[in-house]
Coordinates of C-alpha atoms in Angstrom, one line a residue:
M10 CA -129.9 209.2 28.8
K11 CA -129.4 209.5 32.6
W12 CA -126.6 210.4 34.8
G13 CA -125.8 210.0 38.5
L14 CA -123.4 210.4 41.3
M15 CA -122.5 207.3 43.3
H16 CA -120.6 207.0 46.5
R17 CA -119.3 203.4 47.4
K18 CA -117.6 202.0 50.5
W19 CA -115.9 198.6 50.7
I20 CA -113.2 196.8 52.6
D21 CA -110.0 195.6 50.8
E22 CA -108.5 192.4 52.2
D23 CA -104.7 192.1 51.4
Y24 CA -103.4 189.1 53.2
F25 CA -100.0 189.2 51.7
S26 CA -99.0 192.9 52.3
W27 CA -97.3 191.8 55.6
R28 CA -94.4 190.7 53.4
N29 CA -93.4 194.3 52.9
N30 CA -92.7 195.1 56.5
Y31 CA -92.4 191.8 58.5
P32 CA -90.2 188.7 58.2
S33 CA -93.1 186.3 58.9
A34 CA -96.9 186.2 59.1
F35 CA -96.7 185.3 62.8
Q36 CA -94.6 188.4 63.5
A37 CA -97.1 190.6 61.7
L38 CA -100.0 189.1 63.7
S39 CA -98.2 189.6 67.0
D40 CA -97.6 193.3 66.1
D41 CA -101.4 193.7 65.4
F42 CA -101.1 193.8 61.6
N43 CA -104.5 194.3 60.1
P44 CA -104.9 193.2 56.5
S45 CA -108.3 195.1 56.1
K46 CA -108.3 198.5 54.6
Q47 CA -111.4 200.7 54.5
R48 CA -111.9 202.2 51.0
D49 CA -114.4 204.6 49.5
N50 CA -114.8 206.4 46.2
T51 CA -117.2 208.7 44.5
Y52 CA -118.2 208.0 40.8
L53 CA -120.0 210.1 38.2
F54 CA -121.7 207.9 35.6
F55 CA -123.7 208.4 32.4
E56 CA -126.1 205.7 31.3
L57 CA -127.3 205.5 27.7
K58 CA -130.6 203.7 27.3
D59 CA -130.1 200.1 26.1
I60 CA -126.4 200.6 25.6
G61 CA -124.7 200.6 29.0
R62 CA -122.9 202.8 31.5
L63 CA -119.8 205.0 31.1
G64 CA -118.2 206.4 34.2
K65 CA -115.2 208.2 35.7
E66 CA -113.9 208.2 39.2
I67 CA -114.1 211.7 40.6
S68 CA -112.7 211.1 44.1
K69 CA -109.8 213.3 43.4
M70 CA -112.1 216.2 42.7
L71 CA -114.5 215.5 45.6
S72 CA -113.2 214.8 49.1
S73 CA -115.0 211.7 50.3
T74 CA -114.8 212.9 54.0
K75 CA -116.9 216.0 53.2
L76 CA -119.6 213.8 51.7
E77 CA -120.1 211.5 54.7

C-alpha cells in the first residue's frame, strides 16, 4: 500500500456560460468575457497494490493558495 498528496492545476473552458449574463455571444465578447477559468485542487490518495487507487478531494481542508 502507498499513499500520496497530489496538487493539480488545469483550465476549465465553458463556452456557454455567457448565456447566464449576456443576450448574445457577440455582446459577451465585446465586454471581454473570458470562458477560461483557472482551477486547482489538492487530493489525498491511497493506492493498494494491484487493486487501484482510492482518493478524496481535500481542497476544503487545505488552502491551495498556501501550497503554491
